[in-house]
Amino acid sequence: MQLSSEARENTTLVRLEGNLDTNTSGEAHEYLNEAIDGGVRKMVVNLENVDFVSSAGLRILLATAKRLSGEGGSLRICGLNETVSEVFEISGFSTILNVFHSEGDALEGF
Amino acid sequence: MIHLGTIPIRNEISVREARNKVRSVAELMTYSEVEATRLATASSEGARMCLLGCVEPRLSLQCEIRGEDASLILDFVDSESPPDIHRLAGFFDRVETAAPAPDGQTVRAYAPPVACGSLPSSVLEELRTVIEKKGREELLVEIRSKNAELQDSLDNLRRTRSAKERMESELNIGREIQMSMLPLRFPAFPDRTDFDVHAALYPAREVGGDFYDLFLIDDDHFCFCVGDVSGKGVPAALFMAVTKTLIKSRAANDLSPASILSHVNTELSQRNESCMFVTVFLGILDLRTGKLTYGNAGHNPPFLKRSTGDLVRLDQRHGPVIGAAGDLAYSQDQLTMQPGDLVFLYTDGVTEAMDPSQTLYSEKRLHDLLAVQELSTVEHAVQVGVDDVWKFQGKAEQADDVTVLSVVFAGRPETDEPDRLELKISNRLEEIERVSQFVNAFSERHGLDDGTRRKLNLVFDELLNNTISYAYEDDGQHEIEMTMSISQDRLYVAITDDGIPFNPFDNRAPDTRLSIEDRPIGGLGIHLVRNVMDRVSYERRGSFNVVHLEKQLNTSKE
């Protein structure tokens, strides 16, 4: 899994690349937590280059959203491919997480 | 004056010969021993003086008979340096410049007369014989010169022979390259029951650039070809090697003989200064369907022997020989082989084999042979063809390579045996990564769409995570086995583990309507599995948990 982030005004953009699954979610979770530890409150996670997200991935996205919301921040997610969208639908995550179509959409007015 | 003979003066040796001969002649003419020696010395003096020029002088001997007396007369004939009259004068009665001969000046020396009575003709004959006889030294010289000539011609012979040997060794090297390129081990694919192939190549002593190749492109496509390169020796062998390599490497990603031949032709016709070319028949057999796609580039038309006994000549031409002209588009044809159908390929070494009376074997004879013969196996087919050529050829020499290749399509058993993939992993989470690679490869191979591929990845991630994390009570190593198969556009997955009895689908679906704060973390996996697959089930089989999954594949776009 490839992880990278960049600061955009008051927002931090995190890009993930690979599968967000059993074996990679731990690493991704740590990465996201470190960002929050460092003071990030407004976070956009771009899944454009993520092939599939399993429940383990959903779990860390949910945990991150929960933690940010507890800190008075918030999480936006964008770049879902068809399968990931379907997984978000099936799991109901599309209604409980803030999902945007593109990175631009997610950054706009954040 | 009676002419006795002439002695050519070539060199010091002939000077000595002249001396000896003059002495012998003088003695026979009954000159005293002292006188004879004197005359001999005088003639060699004169002859030696003649040697100074570069044109060959001669010493001519005459005798003059007057009554009972005879005298020896020596003519030194030389165009350039006749002997000094004064130096000779002391030896003879008289020395004078005689009338010039056509080819030189003559100095004539008269020896004193000797009373010998009449010289009978027998003595004159003897004198002539002495003069003509070759002396030992002269003979030696002649033998030496003959020897030198002999040595020369021997050297010549050696040079010729070594050139021939070089040529032959070049032919042998070419032959070795040729033979080393051929797949010679048969059965070539012992574990395959859906087809069989056999081939034989008998190289001629000199001419010949035949080759063949046979290989599986993948599990379902068998490629075979027969070709004949123009020329011989190392260049032909190298051209052949390049041709064969180009065909094989192109066929790895190209299932069209027309396209392969076009490509190989383009490659070979570039930088082909030696203007070599190659005839090729190339076939690709789809082992699932028996469909044979083939292209013929200037090669002898092969035969198809149907299992019904019918013989078909594959006489379509799909382009000229390979390598002669660039940028040509070759075409191809297709036919369907039924189980038991056999193709028979050959080179012109077969049809142009000659019997001792120079009659050609001919394609007709081959046709008639294959038409009546029952060809039980590919090996038998090859043997039948080759044996008939030998029989026809008799004691005549084999003029060209003889190559025969035969392929039989056996077909696959008519079962619903689906394409299967089996994989075993151990109970470690990192192993899921390996499963993902297999799923991707399986999807690629069967043309599954990205959505299906991702869902398969998701399903394995969820179920294997579950099993590996919760199914084992000990810390030991366990094996988890997965199979994936496709049958009639439906994908079947089975996952078998030896963990504690556990039905993953017993869990009730999580309430996805709960708000984010109210939802427990995790527990979604099975829910996802149920939803992305069409059908899920579980069974406890002995000491194993077996999870079955099914999904209808969307193949309507094909």
XYZ file of C-alpha atoms in Angstrom:
668
model
C 0.000 0.000 0.000
C 1.262 3.428 -0.991
C 0.320 6.347 1.226
C 0.917 10.018 0.653
C -0.532 13.263 1.909
C -0.373 16.935 1.176
C -1.631 19.994 3.009
C -4.185 22.164 1.182
C -5.002 25.387 3.053
C -6.892 24.092 6.075
C -7.368 20.616 4.619
C -5.095 17.581 4.383
C -5.419 15.412 1.331
C -4.461 11.737 1.776
C -4.002 9.493 -1.224
C -4.093 5.710 -0.873
C -2.912 3.296 -3.490
C -3.389 -0.485 -3.542
C -5.962 -2.638 -1.795
C -7.463 -1.485 1.470
C -7.823 -4.918 3.026
C -6.885 -7.132 5.944
C -3.161 -6.795 5.382
C -2.932 -3.109 4.544
C -5.544 -1.501 6.755
C -3.378 -1.534 9.857
C -0.691 0.480 8.117
C -3.232 2.882 6.630
C -4.907 3.332 10.002
C -1.633 4.184 11.643
C -0.883 6.698 8.915
C -4.256 8.414 9.311
C -3.972 8.458 13.092
C -0.557 10.048 12.902
C -2.003 12.786 10.744
C -4.719 13.448 13.301
C -2.130 13.333 16.087
C -0.266 16.006 14.135
C -3.286 18.262 14.280
C -5.166 17.476 11.110
C -8.877 18.017 11.539
C -10.183 18.322 8.042
C -9.163 15.302 6.015
C -9.927 14.158 2.465
C -9.126 10.521 1.659
C -8.803 9.845 -2.035
C -9.465 6.198 -2.984
C -9.009 6.741 -6.715
C -6.119 4.280 -6.828
C -7.620 1.748 -4.464
C -8.702 -1.435 -6.212
C -11.027 -2.756 -3.544
C -11.965 -2.030 0.057
C -12.817 -4.894 2.342
C -14.541 -4.649 5.694
C -11.157 -4.170 7.342
C -10.724 -1.055 5.234
C -14.205 0.122 5.988
C -13.468 -0.346 9.630
C -10.488 2.021 9.649
C -12.332 4.599 7.554
C -15.169 4.446 10.048
C -12.782 4.660 12.985
C -11.013 7.628 11.435
C -14.322 9.398 10.778
C -15.338 8.716 14.364
C -12.098 10.013 15.766
C -12.119 13.151 13.621
C -15.706 13.859 14.509
C -14.763 13.421 18.197
C -12.011 15.985 17.725
C -14.350 18.452 16.109
C -13.057 17.676 12.638
C -14.445 15.729 9.750
C -13.579 13.197 7.019
C -14.449 13.327 3.369
C -13.900 10.407 1.004
C -13.671 10.526 -2.771
C -12.573 8.613 -5.866
C -14.519 5.390 -5.322
C -14.479 2.921 -8.167
C -17.640 1.022 -9.052
C -16.917 -1.911 -6.764
C -15.911 0.252 -3.837
C -19.088 2.284 -4.353
C -21.087 -0.914 -4.288
C -19.384 -1.973 -1.060
C -20.167 1.427 0.440
C -23.793 0.986 -0.623
C -24.089 -2.563 0.700
C -22.490 -1.638 3.988
C -24.500 1.570 4.322
C -21.265 3.556 4.503
C -22.381 5.811 1.683
C -24.915 7.277 4.051
C -22.771 7.542 7.160
C -19.577 8.784 5.568
C -19.212 11.904 3.479
C -18.589 10.527 0.024
C -17.733 12.761 -2.905
C -17.280 11.948 -6.512
C -13.965 13.631 -7.208
C -11.115 15.170 -5.303
C -12.196 18.614 -6.482
C -15.714 18.055 -5.199
C -14.374 16.898 -1.839
C -12.026 19.858 -1.409
C -14.589 22.438 -2.450
C -16.022 24.396 0.460
C -14.385 22.109 3.048
C 80.298 -34.579 -93.105
C 78.139 -36.797 -91.010
C 75.979 -35.290 -88.327
C 76.240 -37.280 -85.153
C 74.081 -35.416 -82.701
C 73.521 -32.274 -80.724
C 73.980 -31.622 -77.028
C 72.104 -28.698 -75.534
C 74.171 -26.583 -73.187
C 71.902 -25.493 -70.371
C 74.029 -25.345 -67.290
C 77.189 -26.584 -65.661
C 75.736 -30.070 -65.536
C 75.178 -30.196 -69.263
C 78.690 -28.832 -69.744
C 79.981 -31.825 -67.836
C 77.708 -34.113 -69.808
C 79.041 -32.641 -73.029
C 82.543 -33.264 -71.828
C 81.822 -36.905 -71.034
C 80.017 -37.453 -74.293
C 82.760 -35.903 -76.380
C 85.262 -38.113 -74.600
C 83.183 -41.232 -75.272
C 82.697 -40.292 -78.905
C 86.376 -39.585 -79.345
C 87.338 -42.910 -77.777
C 84.894 -44.765 -79.991
C 86.483 -43.000 -82.950
C 89.791 -44.515 -81.723
C 91.361 -41.242 -80.662
C 93.973 -41.964 -78.031
C 93.011 -41.616 -74.407
C 95.103 -38.495 -74.030
C 93.683 -36.998 -77.193
C 90.131 -37.868 -76.163
C 90.596 -36.181 -72.790
C 92.043 -33.131 -74.450
C 89.114 -32.893 -76.855
C 86.702 -33.381 -73.996
C 88.346 -30.626 -71.993
C 88.344 -28.359 -75.039
C 84.675 -28.908 -75.728
C 83.745 -28.229 -72.108
C 85.856 -25.049 -72.211
C 84.030 -23.966 -75.352
C 80.661 -24.972 -73.987
C 81.274 -23.115 -70.743
C 82.095 -19.986 -72.716
C 78.773 -20.371 -74.479
C 76.989 -20.412 -71.100
C 77.663 -16.713 -70.536
C 74.739 -15.750 -72.746
C 71.217 -16.264 -71.718
C 69.929 -18.009 -74.810
C 70.425 -21.723 -74.798
C 73.480 -22.656 -76.871
C 74.242 -26.096 -78.174
C 77.137 -28.230 -79.117
C 76.732 -30.093 -82.384
C 78.986 -33.018 -83.203
C 79.994 -34.055 -86.726
C 82.575 -36.297 -88.157
C 84.319 -36.096 -91.453
C 85.671 -39.198 -93.106
C 88.434 -38.984 -95.615
C 89.553 -42.379 -96.787
C 90.840 -44.273 -93.768
C 90.874 -41.135 -91.628
C 88.088 -39.574 -89.695
C 88.016 -36.375 -87.716
C 85.638 -35.085 -85.116
C 84.180 -31.633 -85.768
C 82.515 -29.640 -83.015
C 80.130 -26.783 -83.742
C 79.529 -24.389 -80.894
C 76.288 -22.629 -81.797
C 75.368 -19.582 -79.788
C 73.392 -16.478 -80.663
C 74.975 -14.295 -78.034
C 78.404 -15.346 -76.858
C 80.212 -17.764 -79.121
C 83.442 -19.060 -77.612
C 86.646 -17.218 -78.198
C 88.290 -18.754 -81.247
C 91.767 -18.066 -79.921
C 91.205 -19.811 -76.661
C 90.004 -22.924 -78.456
C 92.682 -22.821 -81.092
C 95.301 -24.561 -78.935
C 93.146 -27.698 -78.665
C 92.211 -28.194 -82.264
C 93.762 -28.419 -85.659
C 91.671 -25.541 -86.842
C 89.004 -23.271 -85.386
C 86.942 -20.980 -87.529
C 83.810 -18.977 -87.574
C 81.458 -20.879 -89.740
C 78.526 -19.574 -91.698
C 75.997 -18.418 -89.149
C 73.243 -20.870 -88.348
C 69.664 -19.507 -88.498
C 69.589 -19.141 -84.743
C 73.074 -18.102 -83.957
C 76.730 -17.816 -84.743
C 78.726 -20.937 -85.098
C 82.293 -21.583 -84.134
C 83.557 -24.725 -85.762
C 86.473 -26.653 -84.349
C 88.234 -29.428 -86.229
C 89.927 -32.134 -84.220
C 92.951 -33.762 -85.825
C 92.088 -36.723 -88.013
C 92.506 -40.181 -86.597
C 93.196 -43.274 -88.592
C 90.248 -45.451 -87.773
C 89.657 -47.241 -90.988
C 86.153 -46.880 -92.289
C 83.539 -46.171 -89.686
C 80.871 -48.791 -90.085
C 77.327 -47.593 -89.709
C 77.030 -49.622 -86.514
C 79.727 -47.475 -84.948
C 78.020 -44.326 -86.217
C 74.817 -45.550 -84.573
C 76.702 -46.152 -81.389
C 78.136 -42.637 -81.540
C 74.694 -41.188 -81.991
C 73.383 -43.243 -79.090
C 76.126 -42.003 -76.827
C 75.335 -38.410 -77.685
C 71.610 -38.830 -77.241
C 71.854 -40.878 -74.073
C 71.104 -38.972 -71.018
C 73.847 -38.871 -68.528
C 73.345 -39.766 -64.891
C 73.471 -36.148 -63.776
C 71.140 -35.098 -66.534
C 68.788 -37.832 -65.436
C 69.069 -36.711 -61.845
C 68.208 -33.186 -62.883
C 65.296 -34.434 -64.855
C 64.120 -36.568 -61.957
C 64.500 -33.629 -59.623
C 62.487 -31.441 -61.906
C 59.868 -34.166 -62.314
C 59.858 -34.521 -58.541
C 59.295 -30.813 -58.162
C 56.438 -31.017 -60.617
C 55.031 -33.937 -58.710
C 55.425 -32.053 -55.449
C 53.624 -29.107 -56.991
C 50.717 -31.163 -58.110
C 50.662 -32.905 -54.747
C 50.547 -29.521 -53.024
C 47.813 -28.536 -55.384
C 45.919 -31.659 -54.529
C 46.404 -30.978 -50.817
C 45.182 -27.425 -51.198
C 42.162 -28.568 -53.129
C 41.465 -31.275 -50.624
C 41.768 -28.982 -47.629
C 39.475 -26.475 -49.352
C 37.042 -29.292 -49.906
C 37.440 -30.414 -46.322
C 36.847 -26.873 -45.151
C 33.716 -26.730 -47.241
C 32.610 -30.069 -45.932
C 33.329 -29.061 -42.389
C 31.310 -25.923 -42.977
C 28.514 -28.072 -44.277
C 28.904 -30.225 -41.191
C 28.747 -27.225 -38.883
C 25.647 -26.063 -40.734
C 24.231 -29.529 -40.321
C 25.009 -29.520 -36.625
C 23.307 -26.158 -36.143
C 20.350 -27.446 -38.104
C 19.970 -30.652 -36.130
C 20.570 -29.004 -32.763
C 17.617 -26.707 -33.378
C 15.119 -29.468 -33.888
C 12.921 -30.945 -31.191
C 13.983 -34.557 -31.513
C 12.417 -36.174 -28.484
C 9.175 -37.997 -29.050
C 6.573 -38.216 -27.735
C 7.087 -34.481 -27.444
C 4.159 -33.942 -25.064
C 3.751 -37.200 -23.183
C 1.232 -35.815 -20.726
C -1.123 -34.535 -23.414
C -3.957 -36.714 -24.582
C -5.728 -34.127 -26.733
C -3.177 -34.215 -29.564
C 0.008 -35.872 -30.665
C 2.819 -34.943 -32.989
C 5.740 -36.726 -34.582
C 8.430 -35.569 -36.976
C 11.564 -36.809 -38.675
C 14.280 -35.040 -40.623
C 16.875 -36.947 -42.614
C 19.616 -34.581 -43.764
C 21.127 -35.062 -47.194
C 24.911 -35.127 -47.471
C 25.138 -31.747 -49.133
C 22.165 -29.633 -50.047
C 19.361 -29.021 -47.613
C 18.031 -26.499 -45.179
C 14.934 -28.209 -43.839
C 13.608 -27.535 -40.380
C 10.515 -28.050 -38.324
C 9.239 -26.850 -34.984
C 6.461 -27.799 -32.621
C 5.490 -26.121 -29.372
C 2.547 -25.230 -27.188
C 1.792 -21.510 -27.217
C -0.428 -22.043 -24.187
C -2.495 -24.883 -22.825
C -4.971 -24.588 -25.655
C -2.896 -23.725 -28.704
C -0.380 -25.949 -30.429
C 1.872 -24.429 -33.058
C 3.762 -26.452 -35.637
C 5.676 -25.608 -38.779
C 7.851 -27.096 -41.474
C 10.220 -25.070 -43.621
C 12.968 -25.265 -46.176
C 15.715 -22.650 -46.390
C 17.384 -21.965 -49.725
C 21.127 -22.567 -49.699
C 23.319 -24.724 -47.538
C 26.054 -24.689 -44.950
C 26.445 -22.250 -42.109
C 24.622 -19.286 -43.729
C 21.548 -21.399 -44.413
C 21.644 -22.855 -40.904
C 21.849 -19.401 -39.358
C 19.015 -18.134 -41.539
C 17.015 -21.119 -40.425
C 17.792 -20.463 -36.770
C 16.669 -16.864 -37.114
C 13.480 -17.894 -38.916
C 12.627 -20.455 -36.303
C 13.310 -18.062 -33.446
C 11.281 -15.275 -35.027
C 8.324 -17.592 -35.568
C 8.409 -18.867 -32.023
C 8.784 -15.516 -30.349
C 6.065 -13.981 -32.481
C 3.690 -16.881 -31.875
C 3.942 -16.316 -28.127
C 1.645 -13.305 -28.472
C 0.050 -13.900 -31.828
C -2.321 -16.716 -32.682
C -2.652 -15.800 -36.326
C -0.394 -17.617 -38.820
C -1.034 -14.862 -41.385
C 0.154 -12.230 -38.967
C 3.127 -14.316 -37.813
C 4.242 -14.992 -41.399
C 3.837 -11.325 -42.361
C 5.856 -10.249 -39.356
C 8.631 -12.816 -39.881
C 8.789 -11.928 -43.567
C 9.186 -8.246 -42.798
C 11.966 -9.001 -40.329
C 13.802 -11.413 -42.607
C 13.574 -9.392 -45.785
C 15.343 -6.495 -44.109
C 19.117 -6.718 -44.320
C 18.883 -9.918 -46.322
C 21.896 -9.237 -48.523
C 22.481 -12.866 -49.290
C 18.976 -13.050 -50.752
C 18.151 -16.235 -48.923
C 14.564 -17.247 -48.478
C 12.575 -19.922 -46.751
C 9.355 -21.752 -47.488
C 7.139 -22.244 -44.453
C 3.904 -23.969 -43.625
C 2.657 -22.814 -40.237
C -0.354 -24.180 -38.397
C -1.920 -23.320 -35.064
C -4.332 -25.867 -33.670
C -6.910 -24.822 -31.096
C -6.989 -27.866 -28.874
C -10.358 -26.973 -27.375
C -12.174 -26.899 -30.689
C -9.951 -28.630 -33.242
C -9.842 -25.463 -35.292
C -6.693 -25.428 -37.379
C -5.580 -22.054 -38.681
C -2.796 -22.270 -41.211
C -0.703 -20.226 -43.577
C 1.402 -21.483 -46.435
C 4.326 -19.352 -47.629
C 5.546 -21.069 -50.757
C 5.701 -24.503 -49.184
C 4.529 -27.877 -50.462
C 0.814 -28.289 -49.765
C 0.276 -30.671 -46.841
C -2.422 -33.302 -46.608
C -5.270 -33.741 -44.154
C -6.239 -37.336 -43.543
C -9.703 -37.427 -42.054
C -10.568 -40.129 -39.558
C -13.169 -41.178 -42.124
C -10.333 -42.026 -44.510
C -10.817 -39.042 -46.824
C -7.648 -37.328 -47.950
C -7.690 -33.569 -48.454
C -4.891 -31.573 -50.046
C -4.448 -28.216 -48.302
C -3.622 -26.442 -51.524
C -4.282 -22.828 -50.597
C -1.338 -20.469 -51.018
C -1.135 -17.562 -48.635
C 1.841 -15.671 -49.991
C 5.291 -16.092 -51.507
C 8.355 -17.549 -49.814
C 9.508 -15.733 -46.689
C 12.402 -13.296 -46.904
C 12.258 -12.544 -50.608
C 10.306 -9.297 -50.549
C 9.359 -7.102 -47.634
C 6.064 -5.703 -46.409
C 3.699 -8.337 -47.680
C 0.439 -9.257 -46.019
C 0.049 -13.005 -45.849
C -3.372 -14.580 -45.571
C -4.538 -17.767 -43.871
C -7.222 -20.401 -43.921
C -9.057 -22.346 -41.291
C -10.508 -25.795 -41.049
C -11.853 -27.867 -38.223
C -10.135 -31.096 -37.344
C -12.360 -33.790 -35.957
C -10.955 -36.133 -33.344
C -8.774 -38.623 -35.199
C -8.005 -36.287 -38.101
C -4.328 -36.070 -38.965
C -2.287 -33.570 -40.941
C 0.783 -34.634 -42.877
C 3.466 -32.046 -43.658
C 6.571 -32.653 -45.746
C 9.325 -30.893 -47.680
C 10.291 -31.161 -51.327
C 12.967 -33.673 -50.379
C 10.078 -36.163 -50.343
C 8.356 -35.343 -53.614
C 11.630 -34.662 -55.416
C 13.411 -37.782 -54.258
C 14.740 -39.678 -57.262
C 15.050 -43.336 -58.025
C 18.189 -44.666 -59.768
C 16.633 -43.891 -63.181
C 16.155 -40.237 -62.181
C 12.378 -40.452 -61.891
C 10.827 -38.073 -59.323
C 8.909 -39.465 -56.377
C 6.149 -36.899 -57.104
C 3.299 -35.528 -55.099
C 0.925 -37.916 -56.784
C 2.764 -40.907 -55.375
C 2.593 -39.371 -51.899
C -1.092 -38.618 -52.363
C -1.811 -42.179 -53.458
C 0.207 -43.580 -50.577
C -1.607 -41.526 -47.941
C -4.971 -42.209 -49.576
C -4.724 -45.973 -49.269
C -2.630 -46.303 -46.117
C -4.302 -46.406 -42.782
C -2.335 -44.068 -40.540
C -2.872 -45.347 -37.042
C -0.610 -42.890 -35.193
C 1.488 -39.863 -36.032
C 4.598 -41.958 -35.606
C 3.211 -44.487 -38.014
C 2.259 -41.770 -40.509
C 5.799 -40.383 -40.475
C 7.254 -43.871 -40.829
C 4.970 -44.767 -43.729
C 5.964 -41.607 -45.607
C 9.687 -41.932 -45.013
C 9.797 -45.660 -45.719
C 8.122 -45.203 -49.061
C 10.684 -42.569 -50.054
C 13.560 -44.922 -49.185
C 11.888 -47.759 -51.006
C 11.437 -45.583 -54.109
C 14.922 -44.137 -53.948
C 16.582 -47.520 -53.856
C 20.315 -47.218 -54.348
C 20.153 -43.661 -55.671
C 21.795 -41.035 -53.488
C 19.580 -38.857 -51.307
C 19.798 -35.439 -52.933
C 17.925 -33.260 -50.464
C 16.786 -33.264 -46.851
C 13.727 -35.403 -46.265
C 11.371 -34.038 -43.618
C 7.975 -35.298 -42.536
C 5.798 -34.016 -39.692
C 2.409 -35.247 -38.623
C -0.107 -33.929 -36.107
C -3.213 -35.709 -34.914
C -6.062 -34.026 -33.072
C -7.560 -36.296 -30.458
C -9.968 -33.854 -28.872
C -10.801 -33.452 -25.225
C -13.200 -35.707 -23.376
C -16.795 -34.534 -23.691
C -17.290 -33.705 -20.052
C -18.288 -30.556 -18.306
C -14.858 -30.451 -16.749
C -14.587 -26.750 -16.068
C -11.516 -24.602 -16.012
C -10.272 -24.945 -12.478
C -7.791 -23.216 -10.328
C -6.608 -24.713 -7.086
C -4.574 -22.976 -4.477
C -3.415 -23.920 -1.031
C -2.207 -21.462 1.545
C -1.191 -21.700 5.154
C -3.092 -19.977 7.933
C -1.231 -16.681 7.956
C -2.795 -13.371 7.053
C 0.065 -12.434 4.740
C -0.902 -15.370 2.556
C -4.020 -13.498 1.483
C -1.752 -11.345 -0.669
C -0.792 -14.447 -2.637
C -4.439 -15.345 -3.077
C -5.041 -11.914 -4.504
C -2.370 -12.484 -7.130
C -3.939 -15.785 -8.064
C -7.380 -14.253 -8.285
C -6.039 -11.570 -10.590
C -4.290 -14.119 -12.796
C -7.387 -16.331 -12.896
C -9.538 -13.338 -13.812
C -7.162 -12.289 -16.535
C -7.065 -15.762 -17.996
C -10.816 -16.089 -18.112
C -11.520 -12.547 -19.140
C -13.461 -11.679 -15.989
C -14.389 -8.024 -15.669
C -12.788 -5.746 -13.071
C -15.917 -5.702 -10.925
C -15.990 -9.473 -10.606
C -12.255 -9.592 -9.998
C -12.464 -7.022 -7.200
C -15.408 -8.771 -5.619
C -13.533 -12.064 -5.668
C -10.633 -10.346 -3.958
C -12.980 -8.855 -1.406
C -14.672 -12.180 -0.700
C -11.392 -14.017 -0.173
C -10.105 -11.215 2.014
C -13.151 -11.422 4.236
C -13.486 -15.188 4.491
C -9.794 -15.942 4.855
C -9.400 -13.191 7.429
C -12.228 -14.795 9.381
C -10.838 -18.281 9.138
C -7.231 -17.426 9.857
C -8.153 -15.153 12.766
C -10.803 -17.296 14.470
C -10.900 -20.896 13.222
C -7.888 -22.354 14.960
C -7.573 -23.190 18.609
C -3.894 -24.019 18.395
C -0.962 -22.032 17.083
C 0.041 -24.710 14.574
C 0.205 -24.455 10.836
C -2.924 -25.338 8.908
C -3.744 -25.549 5.283
C -6.579 -23.738 3.597
C -7.554 -24.889 0.152
C -9.352 -22.839 -2.443
C -10.737 -23.851 -5.779
C -12.176 -21.596 -8.420
C -13.858 -22.886 -11.508
C -16.037 -21.648 -14.296
C -18.715 -23.746 -15.848
C -21.318 -22.470 -18.248
C -20.673 -18.854 -17.390
C -20.996 -19.454 -13.706
C -18.167 -19.025 -11.267
C -17.823 -21.505 -8.411
C -15.620 -20.946 -5.416
C -14.950 -23.356 -2.576
C -12.850 -22.677 0.500
C -11.941 -25.597 2.720
C -10.292 -25.384 6.125
C -9.710 -27.769 9.021
C -10.600 -25.262 11.735
C -13.251 -25.562 14.395
C -16.762 -26.053 13.045
C -17.962 -22.615 12.078
C -20.698 -21.454 9.759
C -19.884 -17.850 8.828
C -23.325 -17.312 7.415
C -25.051 -17.990 10.720
C -24.251 -14.447 11.836
C -27.076 -12.082 11.407
C -26.578 -9.096 9.156
C -25.495 -5.986 10.984
C -27.985 -3.209 11.173
C -26.671 -0.792 8.605
C -29.269 1.740 9.485
C -27.620 2.582 12.761
C -25.819 5.906 12.914
C -22.043 6.066 12.883
C -21.776 6.456 16.658
C -24.015 3.466 17.321
C -22.332 1.031 15.011
C -19.856 -1.548 16.236
C -16.526 -1.583 14.481
C -16.077 -4.645 12.196
C -18.526 -7.477 11.606
C -19.375 -6.363 8.117
C -17.365 -8.835 6.137
C -19.870 -11.662 5.890
C -22.557 -9.175 5.009
C -20.441 -7.987 2.086
C -19.732 -11.551 0.972
C -23.412 -12.423 0.942
C -24.191 -9.348 -1.096
C -21.500 -9.450 -3.733
C -21.987 -13.144 -4.481
C -25.131 -14.668 -5.945
C -25.184 -17.657 -3.677
C -23.331 -18.632 -0.507
C -23.495 -21.845 1.492
C -21.623 -23.733 4.156
C -21.141 -27.398 4.928
C -19.213 -29.303 7.543
C -17.568 -32.161 5.702
C -15.861 -34.534 8.117
C -13.375 -32.403 9.972
C -13.489 -29.648 7.401
C -15.415 -26.450 6.947
C -16.359 -25.910 3.332
C -17.745 -22.625 2.125
C -19.317 -22.545 -1.333
C -19.838 -19.390 -3.320
C -21.350 -18.867 -6.735
C -21.606 -15.956 -9.084
C -23.164 -15.600 -12.495
C -20.695 -14.103 -14.939
C -21.670 -11.314 -17.215
C -20.506 -12.552 -20.595
C -23.259 -11.070 -22.703
C -20.839 -8.531 -24.128
C -18.979 -11.297 -25.955
